[in-house]
Amino acid sequence: MPSNDVRTLLQTAVPTAATGLVAAVVSAVVAGGKGALGAVVGTVVVIGFMGIGMFVLQRTAKSLPHLFQAMGLMLYMAQLLLLFMLMALLKDTSAFDFKAFAFTLLAATIVWVAAQARGFMKAKIVYVEPESSKGEKPQKAGSSS
C-alpha cells in the first residue's frame, strides 16, 4: 500500500477508533458491559467495512481511473446498504446492547466520512499531468486551424 494510502487510512481510522472508545465508555456507563461490547462491535464493523471499501477504491483508481468517481459513489451506497442490512440482522441480538451498537455505528460512520473528506482536502495529490520531457510543445485544444 503506497504511503499516501496509508496516511489517508490512518487519518480516518484513528479518529474513528477514538470515537469508538468514547462511545464504549458512554455505553458502559449507560448500558453496562453489553453496551460497551455493542459500541466496540459497531466500531470494528465501521473500520472494517470502510477500510475494505477504501482499499477497493484505491485499487480501482489505479487500474481503472476513468471509473473512479462512479465506483466511489457505488461503493459508498453499497457500504451504507450493507450496514443497514447488518443492523436489520442484528436487531434482535442479545449478545450486546443494540442501541449502543446502532448509535456507535452511526457516529463512527459519520466520523470516518468526515475524516476521509478532510484528509483528501488536505492531501497534496497531483491531478495535472506534468509536461512531457521530450521538449514537445503541448497541443492546443480546440479547432485545428
mmCIF file of N, CA and C in Angstrom:
data_model
loop_
_atom_site.group_PDB
_atom_site.id
_atom_site.type_symbol
_atom_site.label_atom_id
_atom_site.label_comp_id
_atom_site.label_asym_id
_atom_site.label_seq_id
_atom_site.Cartn_x
_atom_site.Cartn_y
_atom_site.Cartn_z
ATOM 1 N N MET A 1 0.851 -1.166 0.000
ATOM 2 C CA MET A 1 0.000 0.000 0.000
ATOM 3 C C MET A 1 0.905 1.240 0.000
ATOM 4 N N PRO A 2 0.740 2.151 -0.963
ATOM 5 C CA PRO A 2 1.560 3.360 -1.028
ATOM 6 C C PRO A 2 1.390 4.230 0.221
ATOM 7 N N SER A 3 2.385 5.079 0.472
ATOM 8 C CA SER A 3 2.375 5.881 1.699
ATOM 9 C C SER A 3 1.193 6.830 1.756
ATOM 10 N N ASN A 4 0.738 7.365 0.605
ATOM 11 C CA ASN A 4 -0.444 8.241 0.616
ATOM 12 C C ASN A 4 -1.669 7.488 1.110
ATOM 13 N N ASP A 5 -1.804 6.240 0.681
ATOM 14 C CA ASP A 5 -2.949 5.439 1.093
ATOM 15 C C ASP A 5 -2.886 5.122 2.583
ATOM 16 N N VAL A 6 -1.695 4.811 3.068
ATOM 17 C CA VAL A 6 -1.528 4.521 4.491
ATOM 18 C C VAL A 6 -1.834 5.758 5.314
ATOM 19 N N ARG A 7 -1.349 6.908 4.859
ATOM 20 C CA ARG A 7 -1.611 8.160 5.566
ATOM 21 C C ARG A 7 -3.113 8.450 5.604
ATOM 22 N N THR A 8 -3.788 8.275 4.500
ATOM 23 C CA THR A 8 -5.228 8.507 4.455
ATOM 24 C C THR A 8 -5.960 7.520 5.358
ATOM 25 N N LEU A 9 -5.528 6.274 5.347
ATOM 26 C CA LEU A 9 -6.146 5.271 6.210
ATOM 27 C C LEU A 9 -5.963 5.631 7.689
ATOM 28 N N LEU A 10 -4.773 6.056 8.055
ATOM 29 C CA LEU A 10 -4.529 6.454 9.444
ATOM 30 C C LEU A 10 -5.338 7.691 9.825
ATOM 31 N N GLN A 11 -5.447 8.655 8.893
ATOM 32 C CA GLN A 11 -6.198 9.878 9.176
ATOM 33 C C GLN A 11 -7.688 9.615 9.329
ATOM 34 N N THR A 12 -8.156 8.487 8.844
ATOM 35 C CA THR A 12 -9.568 8.156 9.006
ATOM 36 C C THR A 12 -9.804 7.148 10.114
ATOM 37 N N ALA A 13 -8.921 6.173 10.249
ATOM 38 C CA ALA A 13 -9.126 5.115 11.237
ATOM 39 C C ALA A 13 -8.886 5.598 12.665
ATOM 40 N N VAL A 14 -7.921 6.466 12.872
ATOM 41 C CA VAL A 14 -7.621 6.927 14.234
ATOM 42 C C VAL A 14 -8.780 7.728 14.831
ATOM 43 N N PRO A 15 -9.335 8.733 14.130
ATOM 44 C CA PRO A 15 -10.491 9.429 14.714
ATOM 45 C C PRO A 15 -11.704 8.511 14.905
ATOM 46 N N THR A 16 -11.867 7.548 14.010
ATOM 47 C CA THR A 16 -12.979 6.611 14.143
ATOM 48 C C THR A 16 -12.788 5.730 15.367
ATOM 49 N N ALA A 17 -11.571 5.260 15.587
ATOM 50 C CA ALA A 17 -11.285 4.447 16.777
ATOM 51 C C ALA A 17 -11.467 5.267 18.050
ATOM 52 N N ALA A 18 -11.064 6.531 18.020
ATOM 53 C CA ALA A 18 -11.256 7.404 19.185
ATOM 54 C C ALA A 18 -12.744 7.612 19.463
ATOM 55 N N THR A 19 -13.518 7.766 18.409
ATOM 56 C CA THR A 19 -14.973 7.882 18.572
ATOM 57 C C THR A 19 -15.538 6.606 19.176
ATOM 58 N N GLY A 20 -15.053 5.464 18.727
ATOM 59 C CA GLY A 20 -15.489 4.187 19.279
ATOM 60 C C GLY A 20 -15.123 4.033 20.741
ATOM 61 N N LEU A 21 -13.953 4.540 21.115
ATOM 62 C CA LEU A 21 -13.539 4.480 22.512
ATOM 63 C C LEU A 21 -14.456 5.328 23.395
ATOM 64 N N VAL A 22 -14.750 6.543 22.940
ATOM 65 C CA VAL A 22 -15.675 7.407 23.685
ATOM 66 C C VAL A 22 -17.054 6.756 23.756
ATOM 67 N N ALA A 23 -17.508 6.195 22.650
ATOM 68 C CA ALA A 23 -18.822 5.534 22.630
ATOM 69 C C ALA A 23 -18.844 4.333 23.564
ATOM 70 N N ALA A 24 -17.733 3.589 23.647
ATOM 71 C CA ALA A 24 -17.676 2.427 24.543
ATOM 72 C C ALA A 24 -17.765 2.865 25.999
ATOM 73 N N VAL A 25 -17.089 3.954 26.348
ATOM 74 C CA VAL A 25 -17.144 4.454 27.726
ATOM 75 C C VAL A 25 -18.552 4.936 28.065
ATOM 76 N N VAL A 26 -19.140 5.721 27.164
ATOM 77 C CA VAL A 26 -20.503 6.226 27.403
ATOM 78 C C VAL A 26 -21.486 5.061 27.473
ATOM 79 N N SER A 27 -21.355 4.113 26.579
ATOM 80 C CA SER A 27 -22.258 2.962 26.571
ATOM 81 C C SER A 27 -22.083 2.096 27.809
ATOM 82 N N ALA A 28 -20.859 1.985 28.304
ATOM 83 C CA ALA A 28 -20.618 1.219 29.529
ATOM 84 C C ALA A 28 -21.305 1.884 30.712
ATOM 85 N N VAL A 29 -21.269 3.209 30.756
ATOM 86 C CA VAL A 29 -21.924 3.939 31.848
ATOM 87 C C VAL A 29 -23.441 3.803 31.736
ATOM 88 N N VAL A 30 -23.961 3.932 30.526
ATOM 89 C CA VAL A 30 -25.414 3.926 30.326
ATOM 90 C C VAL A 30 -25.995 2.518 30.342
ATOM 91 N N ALA A 31 -25.362 1.573 29.631
ATOM 92 C CA ALA A 31 -25.964 0.249 29.458
ATOM 93 C C ALA A 31 -25.118 -0.893 30.022
ATOM 94 N N GLY A 32 -24.034 -0.586 30.671
ATOM 95 C CA GLY A 32 -23.217 -1.643 31.271
ATOM 96 C C GLY A 32 -22.283 -2.309 30.273
ATOM 97 N N GLY A 33 -21.874 -3.519 30.611
ATOM 98 C CA GLY A 33 -20.916 -4.269 29.802
ATOM 99 C C GLY A 33 -21.421 -4.589 28.413
ATOM 100 N N LYS A 34 -22.702 -4.913 28.300
ATOM 101 C CA LYS A 34 -23.256 -5.210 26.969
ATOM 102 C C LYS A 34 -23.276 -3.961 26.091
ATOM 103 N N GLY A 35 -23.458 -2.801 26.701
ATOM 104 C CA GLY A 35 -23.402 -1.554 25.939
ATOM 105 C C GLY A 35 -22.009 -1.284 25.407
ATOM 106 N N ALA A 36 -21.011 -1.499 26.264
ATOM 107 C CA ALA A 36 -19.625 -1.313 25.829
ATOM 108 C C ALA A 36 -19.276 -2.289 24.716
ATOM 109 N N LEU A 37 -19.714 -3.532 24.850
ATOM 110 C CA LEU A 37 -19.460 -4.521 23.807
ATOM 111 C C LEU A 37 -20.136 -4.122 22.493
ATOM 112 N N GLY A 38 -21.358 -3.619 22.570
ATOM 113 C CA GLY A 38 -22.055 -3.155 21.366
ATOM 114 C C GLY A 38 -21.317 -2.018 20.687
ATOM 115 N N ALA A 39 -20.778 -1.098 21.487
ATOM 116 C CA ALA A 39 -20.028 0.027 20.920
ATOM 117 C C ALA A 39 -18.739 -0.455 20.260
ATOM 118 N N VAL A 40 -18.062 -1.386 20.888
ATOM 119 C CA VAL A 40 -16.815 -1.924 20.318
ATOM 120 C C VAL A 40 -17.111 -2.661 19.015
ATOM 121 N N VAL A 41 -18.155 -3.474 19.004
ATOM 122 C CA VAL A 41 -18.524 -4.206 17.780
ATOM 123 C C VAL A 41 -18.888 -3.220 16.671
ATOM 124 N N GLY A 42 -19.642 -2.178 16.993
ATOM 125 C CA GLY A 42 -20.002 -1.162 16.000
ATOM 126 C C GLY A 42 -18.786 -0.471 15.414
ATOM 127 N N THR A 43 -17.830 -0.156 16.267
ATOM 128 C CA THR A 43 -16.604 0.498 15.795
ATOM 129 C C THR A 43 -15.797 -0.422 14.888
ATOM 130 N N VAL A 44 -15.657 -1.672 15.279
ATOM 131 C CA VAL A 44 -14.900 -2.637 14.473
ATOM 132 C C VAL A 44 -15.580 -2.841 13.115
ATOM 133 N N VAL A 45 -16.902 -2.910 13.113
ATOM 134 C CA VAL A 45 -17.636 -3.088 11.850
ATOM 135 C C VAL A 45 -17.393 -1.899 10.923
ATOM 136 N N VAL A 46 -17.474 -0.678 11.449
ATOM 137 C CA VAL A 46 -17.279 0.509 10.607
ATOM 138 C C VAL A 46 -15.850 0.554 10.075
ATOM 139 N N ILE A 47 -14.868 0.345 10.937
ATOM 140 C CA ILE A 47 -13.475 0.395 10.470
ATOM 141 C C ILE A 47 -13.226 -0.708 9.440
ATOM 142 N N GLY A 48 -13.797 -1.882 9.662
ATOM 143 C CA GLY A 48 -13.638 -2.974 8.699
ATOM 144 C C GLY A 48 -14.294 -2.682 7.362
ATOM 145 N N PHE A 49 -15.574 -2.294 7.383
ATOM 146 C CA PHE A 49 -16.300 -2.012 6.139
ATOM 147 C C PHE A 49 -15.650 -0.862 5.374
ATOM 148 N N MET A 50 -15.403 0.230 6.066
ATOM 149 C CA MET A 50 -14.878 1.410 5.392
ATOM 150 C C MET A 50 -13.424 1.218 4.960
ATOM 151 N N GLY A 51 -12.646 0.488 5.746
ATOM 152 C CA GLY A 51 -11.265 0.217 5.362
ATOM 153 C C GLY A 51 -11.177 -0.645 4.117
ATOM 154 N N ILE A 52 -11.992 -1.676 4.067
ATOM 155 C CA ILE A 52 -12.023 -2.529 2.870
ATOM 156 C C ILE A 52 -12.499 -1.729 1.662
ATOM 157 N N GLY A 53 -13.507 -0.901 1.875
ATOM 158 C CA GLY A 53 -14.002 -0.059 0.781
ATOM 159 C C GLY A 53 -12.947 0.895 0.263
ATOM 160 N N MET A 54 -12.181 1.469 1.182
ATOM 161 C CA MET A 54 -11.118 2.385 0.781
ATOM 162 C C MET A 54 -10.031 1.650 -0.008
ATOM 163 N N PHE A 55 -9.708 0.446 0.421
ATOM 164 C CA PHE A 55 -8.718 -0.365 -0.297
ATOM 165 C C PHE A 55 -9.212 -0.681 -1.711
ATOM 166 N N VAL A 56 -10.472 -1.078 -1.837
ATOM 167 C CA VAL A 56 -11.056 -1.390 -3.150
ATOM 168 C C VAL A 56 -11.064 -0.150 -4.038
ATOM 169 N N LEU A 57 -11.412 0.992 -3.457
ATOM 170 C CA LEU A 57 -11.465 2.226 -4.231
ATOM 171 C C LEU A 57 -10.073 2.646 -4.719
ATOM 172 N N GLN A 58 -9.058 2.478 -3.896
ATOM 173 C CA GLN A 58 -7.700 2.817 -4.314
ATOM 174 C C GLN A 58 -7.216 1.883 -5.427
ATOM 175 N N ARG A 59 -7.550 0.610 -5.333
ATOM 176 C CA ARG A 59 -7.168 -0.333 -6.397
ATOM 177 C C ARG A 59 -7.880 0.004 -7.698
ATOM 178 N N THR A 60 -9.145 0.404 -7.597
ATOM 179 C CA THR A 60 -9.890 0.796 -8.790
ATOM 180 C C THR A 60 -9.292 2.046 -9.410
ATOM 181 N N ALA A 61 -8.894 2.998 -8.575
ATOM 182 C CA ALA A 61 -8.311 4.240 -9.087
ATOM 183 C C ALA A 61 -7.025 3.969 -9.865
ATOM 184 N N LYS A 62 -6.272 2.988 -9.438
ATOM 185 C CA LYS A 62 -5.019 2.676 -10.128
ATOM 186 C C LYS A 62 -5.244 1.905 -11.423
ATOM 187 N N SER A 63 -6.197 0.991 -11.418
ATOM 188 C CA SER A 63 -6.383 0.154 -12.600
ATOM 189 C C SER A 63 -7.402 0.722 -13.589
ATOM 190 N N LEU A 64 -8.442 1.369 -13.087
ATOM 191 C CA LEU A 64 -9.491 1.921 -13.954
ATOM 192 C C LEU A 64 -9.808 3.361 -13.534
ATOM 193 N N PRO A 65 -8.912 4.304 -13.800
ATOM 194 C CA PRO A 65 -9.116 5.669 -13.303
ATOM 195 C C PRO A 65 -10.364 6.348 -13.858
ATOM 196 N N HIS A 66 -10.803 5.952 -15.022
ATOM 197 C CA HIS A 66 -11.991 6.564 -15.605
ATOM 198 C C HIS A 66 -13.274 6.159 -14.874
ATOM 199 N N LEU A 67 -13.224 5.103 -14.060
ATOM 200 C CA LEU A 67 -14.388 4.663 -13.297
ATOM 201 C C LEU A 67 -14.335 5.089 -11.830
ATOM 202 N N PHE A 68 -13.341 5.902 -11.461
ATOM 203 C CA PHE A 68 -13.107 6.221 -10.051
ATOM 204 C C PHE A 68 -14.314 6.878 -9.399
ATOM 205 N N GLN A 69 -14.859 7.917 -9.994
ATOM 206 C CA GLN A 69 -15.970 8.635 -9.367
ATOM 207 C C GLN A 69 -17.211 7.754 -9.284
ATOM 208 N N ALA A 70 -17.548 7.084 -10.339
ATOM 209 C CA ALA A 70 -18.718 6.206 -10.324
ATOM 210 C C ALA A 70 -18.528 5.071 -9.325
ATOM 211 N N MET A 71 -17.330 4.519 -9.271
ATOM 212 C CA MET A 71 -17.040 3.441 -8.326
ATOM 213 C C MET A 71 -17.131 3.945 -6.889
ATOM 214 N N GLY A 72 -16.660 5.152 -6.643
ATOM 215 C CA GLY A 72 -16.741 5.723 -5.304
ATOM 216 C C GLY A 72 -18.178 5.888 -4.844
ATOM 217 N N LEU A 73 -19.024 6.418 -5.713
ATOM 218 C CA LEU A 73 -20.438 6.595 -5.363
ATOM 219 C C LEU A 73 -21.126 5.250 -5.146
ATOM 220 N N MET A 74 -20.848 4.301 -6.020
ATOM 221 C CA MET A 74 -21.447 2.978 -5.887
ATOM 222 C C MET A 74 -20.959 2.282 -4.622
ATOM 223 N N LEU A 75 -19.688 2.456 -4.314
ATOM 224 C CA LEU A 75 -19.114 1.824 -3.132
ATOM 225 C C LEU A 75 -19.733 2.372 -1.854
ATOM 226 N N TYR A 76 -19.881 3.687 -1.753
ATOM 227 C CA TYR A 76 -20.497 4.262 -0.558
ATOM 228 C C TYR A 76 -21.944 3.817 -0.406
ATOM 229 N N MET A 77 -22.669 3.753 -1.493
ATOM 230 C CA MET A 77 -24.058 3.278 -1.418
ATOM 231 C C MET A 77 -24.097 1.810 -0.979
ATOM 232 N N ALA A 78 -23.207 1.002 -1.522
ATOM 233 C CA ALA A 78 -23.158 -0.414 -1.137
ATOM 234 C C ALA A 78 -22.774 -0.566 0.333
ATOM 235 N N GLN A 79 -21.816 0.242 0.805
ATOM 236 C CA GLN A 79 -21.418 0.166 2.206
ATOM 237 C C GLN A 79 -22.583 0.531 3.127
ATOM 238 N N LEU A 80 -23.285 1.603 2.815
ATOM 239 C CA LEU A 80 -24.422 2.002 3.651
ATOM 240 C C LEU A 80 -25.525 0.953 3.615
ATOM 241 N N LEU A 81 -25.774 0.388 2.454
ATOM 242 C CA LEU A 81 -26.787 -0.656 2.339
ATOM 243 C C LEU A 81 -26.389 -1.880 3.160
ATOM 244 N N LEU A 82 -25.123 -2.280 3.094
ATOM 245 C CA LEU A 82 -24.659 -3.423 3.886
ATOM 246 C C LEU A 82 -24.730 -3.137 5.388
ATOM 247 N N LEU A 83 -24.428 -1.910 5.789
ATOM 248 C CA LEU A 83 -24.545 -1.559 7.204
ATOM 249 C C LEU A 83 -25.995 -1.631 7.670
ATOM 250 N N PHE A 84 -26.911 -1.143 6.851
ATOM 251 C CA PHE A 84 -28.337 -1.236 7.199
ATOM 252 C C PHE A 84 -28.794 -2.690 7.270
ATOM 253 N N MET A 85 -28.310 -3.509 6.339
ATOM 254 C CA MET A 85 -28.678 -4.924 6.357
ATOM 255 C C MET A 85 -28.113 -5.612 7.602
ATOM 256 N N LEU A 86 -26.891 -5.271 7.983
ATOM 257 C CA LEU A 86 -26.306 -5.831 9.197
ATOM 258 C C LEU A 86 -27.109 -5.417 10.423
ATOM 259 N N MET A 87 -27.538 -4.172 10.450
ATOM 260 C CA MET A 87 -28.363 -3.712 11.574
ATOM 261 C C MET A 87 -29.683 -4.467 11.626
ATOM 262 N N ALA A 88 -30.273 -4.702 10.469
ATOM 263 C CA ALA A 88 -31.535 -5.446 10.434
ATOM 264 C C ALA A 88 -31.342 -6.882 10.916
ATOM 265 N N LEU A 89 -30.207 -7.482 10.577
ATOM 266 C CA LEU A 89 -29.933 -8.854 11.012
ATOM 267 C C LEU A 89 -29.677 -8.947 12.519
ATOM 268 N N LEU A 90 -29.064 -7.926 13.083
ATOM 269 C CA LEU A 90 -28.670 -7.968 14.487
ATOM 270 C C LEU A 90 -29.639 -7.268 15.433
ATOM 271 N N LYS A 91 -30.791 -6.810 14.938
ATOM 272 C CA LYS A 91 -31.679 -6.013 15.789
ATOM 273 C C LYS A 91 -32.242 -6.792 16.980
ATOM 274 N N ASP A 92 -32.340 -8.085 16.893
ATOM 275 C CA ASP A 92 -32.885 -8.884 17.989
ATOM 276 C C ASP A 92 -31.802 -9.641 18.760
ATOM 277 N N THR A 93 -30.564 -9.220 18.637
ATOM 278 C CA THR A 93 -29.481 -9.927 19.308
ATOM 279 C C THR A 93 -29.498 -9.673 20.815
ATOM 280 N N SER A 94 -29.016 -10.657 21.541
ATOM 281 C CA SER A 94 -28.893 -10.489 22.986
ATOM 282 C C SER A 94 -27.427 -10.527 23.411
ATOM 283 N N ALA A 95 -26.528 -10.612 22.439
ATOM 284 C CA ALA A 95 -25.102 -10.671 22.738
ATOM 285 C C ALA A 95 -24.559 -9.322 23.208
ATOM 286 N N PHE A 96 -25.161 -8.236 22.722
ATOM 287 C CA PHE A 96 -24.752 -6.890 23.117
ATOM 288 C C PHE A 96 -25.948 -5.958 23.011
ATOM 289 N N ASP A 97 -25.778 -4.747 23.540
ATOM 290 C CA ASP A 97 -26.855 -3.755 23.505
ATOM 291 C C ASP A 97 -26.969 -3.186 22.092
ATOM 292 N N PHE A 98 -28.135 -3.389 21.481
ATOM 293 C CA PHE A 98 -28.303 -2.985 20.089
ATOM 294 C C PHE A 98 -28.297 -1.473 19.919
ATOM 295 N N LYS A 99 -28.874 -0.740 20.871
ATOM 296 C CA LYS A 99 -28.898 0.725 20.735
ATOM 297 C C LYS A 99 -27.489 1.298 20.778
ATOM 298 N N ALA A 100 -26.657 0.782 21.661
ATOM 299 C CA ALA A 100 -25.269 1.238 21.720
ATOM 300 C C ALA A 100 -24.558 0.914 20.409
ATOM 301 N N PHE A 101 -24.816 -0.268 19.882
ATOM 302 C CA PHE A 101 -24.243 -0.679 18.600
ATOM 303 C C PHE A 101 -24.680 0.265 17.487
ATOM 304 N N ALA A 102 -25.983 0.541 17.415
ATOM 305 C CA ALA A 102 -26.523 1.364 16.328
ATOM 306 C C ALA A 102 -26.016 2.803 16.401
ATOM 307 N N PHE A 103 -26.025 3.393 17.591
ATOM 308 C CA PHE A 103 -25.558 4.774 17.710
ATOM 309 C C PHE A 103 -24.054 4.879 17.442
ATOM 310 N N THR A 104 -23.304 3.892 17.874
ATOM 311 C CA THR A 104 -21.865 3.892 17.596
ATOM 312 C C THR A 104 -21.614 3.706 16.109
ATOM 313 N N LEU A 105 -22.382 2.836 15.473
ATOM 314 C CA LEU A 105 -22.266 2.633 14.033
ATOM 315 C C LEU A 105 -22.502 3.943 13.294
ATOM 316 N N LEU A 106 -23.533 4.663 13.677
ATOM 317 C CA LEU A 106 -23.850 5.945 13.045
ATOM 318 C C LEU A 106 -22.748 6.963 13.291
ATOM 319 N N ALA A 107 -22.343 7.124 14.546
ATOM 320 C CA ALA A 107 -21.318 8.117 14.875
ATOM 321 C C ALA A 107 -19.986 7.791 14.205
ATOM 322 N N ALA A 108 -19.586 6.539 14.237
ATOM 323 C CA ALA A 108 -18.307 6.143 13.646
ATOM 324 C C ALA A 108 -18.322 6.315 12.129
ATOM 325 N N THR A 109 -19.449 6.038 11.495
ATOM 326 C CA THR A 109 -19.558 6.233 10.045
ATOM 327 C C THR A 109 -19.437 7.701 9.687
ATOM 328 N N ILE A 110 -20.107 8.560 10.438
ATOM 329 C CA ILE A 110 -20.032 9.998 10.175
ATOM 330 C C ILE A 110 -18.611 10.501 10.383
ATOM 331 N N VAL A 111 -17.963 10.060 11.455
ATOM 332 C CA VAL A 111 -16.584 10.487 11.715
ATOM 333 C C VAL A 111 -15.658 9.973 10.615
ATOM 334 N N TRP A 112 -15.836 8.733 10.170
ATOM 335 C CA TRP A 112 -14.988 8.181 9.106
ATOM 336 C C TRP A 112 -15.111 9.016 7.836
ATOM 337 N N VAL A 113 -16.337 9.288 7.411
ATOM 338 C CA VAL A 113 -16.550 10.034 6.166
ATOM 339 C C VAL A 113 -15.997 11.455 6.291
ATOM 340 N N ALA A 114 -16.242 12.107 7.433
ATOM 341 C CA ALA A 114 -15.721 13.462 7.634
ATOM 342 C C ALA A 114 -14.196 13.471 7.663
ATOM 343 N N ALA A 115 -13.588 12.510 8.334
ATOM 344 C CA ALA A 115 -12.126 12.447 8.391
ATOM 345 C C ALA A 115 -11.539 12.124 7.021
ATOM 346 N N GLN A 116 -12.216 11.297 6.269
ATOM 347 C CA GLN A 116 -11.738 10.969 4.926
ATOM 348 C C GLN A 116 -11.826 12.194 4.023
ATOM 349 N N ALA A 117 -12.911 12.928 4.105
ATOM 350 C CA ALA A 117 -13.052 14.148 3.301
ATOM 351 C C ALA A 117 -11.984 15.167 3.687
ATOM 352 N N ARG A 118 -11.749 15.330 4.985
ATOM 353 C CA ARG A 118 -10.719 16.258 5.452
ATOM 354 C C ARG A 118 -9.337 15.813 4.974
ATOM 355 N N GLY A 119 -9.068 14.525 5.049
ATOM 356 C CA GLY A 119 -7.781 14.010 4.604
ATOM 357 C C GLY A 119 -7.540 14.242 3.123
ATOM 358 N N PHE A 120 -8.555 14.040 2.310
ATOM 359 C CA PHE A 120 -8.393 14.259 0.873
ATOM 360 C C PHE A 120 -8.272 15.738 0.546
ATOM 361 N N MET A 121 -8.952 16.598 1.314
ATOM 362 C CA MET A 121 -8.833 18.035 1.060
ATOM 363 C C MET A 121 -7.431 18.543 1.424
ATOM 364 N N LYS A 122 -6.834 17.968 2.455
ATOM 365 C CA LYS A 122 -5.512 18.410 2.896
ATOM 366 C C LYS A 122 -4.372 17.727 2.132
ATOM 367 N N ALA A 123 -4.662 16.634 1.468
ATOM 368 C CA ALA A 123 -3.623 15.901 0.724
ATOM 369 C C ALA A 123 -3.188 16.716 -0.486
ATOM 370 N N LYS A 124 -1.930 16.648 -0.761
ATOM 371 C CA LYS A 124 -1.399 17.347 -1.929
ATOM 372 C C LYS A 124 -1.230 16.331 -3.049
ATOM 373 N N ILE A 125 -2.350 15.991 -3.661
ATOM 374 C CA ILE A 125 -2.365 14.982 -4.715
ATOM 375 C C ILE A 125 -2.271 15.692 -6.060
ATOM 376 N N VAL A 126 -1.304 15.294 -6.862
ATOM 377 C CA VAL A 126 -1.130 15.886 -8.181
ATOM 378 C C VAL A 126 -2.238 15.380 -9.085
ATOM 379 N N TYR A 127 -3.000 16.282 -9.649
ATOM 380 C CA TYR A 127 -4.081 15.865 -10.539
ATOM 381 C C TYR A 127 -3.897 16.404 -11.946
ATOM 382 N N VAL A 128 -2.782 17.079 -12.218
ATOM 383 C CA VAL A 128 -2.449 17.557 -13.547
ATOM 384 C C VAL A 128 -1.200 16.813 -13.982
ATOM 385 N N GLU A 129 -1.234 16.267 -15.181
ATOM 386 C CA GLU A 129 -0.070 15.554 -15.677
ATOM 387 C C GLU A 129 1.022 16.551 -16.030
ATOM 388 N N PRO A 130 2.242 16.320 -15.562
ATOM 389 C CA PRO A 130 3.335 17.242 -15.890
ATOM 390 C C PRO A 130 3.651 17.194 -17.384
ATOM 391 N N GLU A 131 4.316 18.256 -17.871
ATOM 392 C CA GLU A 131 4.669 18.309 -19.290
ATOM 393 C C GLU A 131 5.630 17.175 -19.628
ATOM 394 N N SER A 132 5.602 16.778 -20.882
ATOM 395 C CA SER A 132 6.481 15.686 -21.298
ATOM 396 C C SER A 132 7.924 16.164 -21.290
ATOM 397 N N SER A 133 8.840 15.232 -21.104
ATOM 398 C CA SER A 133 10.267 15.568 -21.031
ATOM 399 C C SER A 133 10.918 15.599 -22.419
ATOM 400 N N LYS A 134 10.158 15.339 -23.462
ATOM 401 C CA LYS A 134 10.703 15.323 -24.815
ATOM 402 C C LYS A 134 10.903 16.726 -25.365
ATOM 403 N N GLY A 135 10.383 17.726 -24.691
ATOM 404 C CA GLY A 135 10.541 19.096 -25.157
ATOM 405 C C GLY A 135 9.503 19.491 -26.192
ATOM 406 N N GLU A 136 8.497 18.659 -26.418
ATOM 407 C CA GLU A 136 7.462 18.992 -27.393
ATOM 408 C C GLU A 136 6.541 20.042 -26.815
ATOM 409 N N LYS A 137 6.021 20.898 -27.687
ATOM 410 C CA LYS A 137 5.046 21.867 -27.246
ATOM 411 C C LYS A 137 3.708 21.176 -27.062
ATOM 412 N N PRO A 138 2.975 21.543 -26.026
ATOM 413 C CA PRO A 138 1.657 20.928 -25.850
ATOM 414 C C PRO A 138 0.711 21.359 -26.969
ATOM 415 N N GLN A 139 -0.152 20.433 -27.357
ATOM 416 C CA GLN A 139 -1.136 20.701 -28.401
ATOM 417 C C GLN A 139 -2.217 21.623 -27.856
ATOM 418 N N LYS A 140 -2.669 22.542 -28.715
ATOM 419 C CA LYS A 140 -3.759 23.421 -28.327
ATOM 420 C C LYS A 140 -5.072 22.664 -28.424
ATOM 421 N N ALA A 141 -5.910 22.887 -27.454
ATOM 422 C CA ALA A 141 -7.239 22.283 -27.501
ATOM 423 C C ALA A 141 -8.130 23.168 -28.353
ATOM 424 N N GLY A 142 -9.051 22.588 -29.025
ATOM 425 C CA GLY A 142 -9.994 23.385 -29.818
ATOM 426 C C GLY A 142 -9.854 23.087 -31.291
ATOM 427 N N SER A 143 -10.032 24.103 -32.134
ATOM 428 C CA SER A 143 -10.017 23.909 -33.577
ATOM 429 C C SER A 143 -8.606 23.612 -34.071
ATOM 430 N N SER A 144 -8.526 22.991 -35.219
ATOM 431 C CA SER A 144 -7.233 22.582 -35.778
ATOM 432 C C SER A 144 -6.665 23.618 -36.744
ATOM 433 N N SER A 145 -7.218 24.798 -36.818
ATOM 434 C CA SER A 145 -6.719 25.796 -37.767
ATOM 435 C C SER A 145 -5.563 26.590 -37.271
#
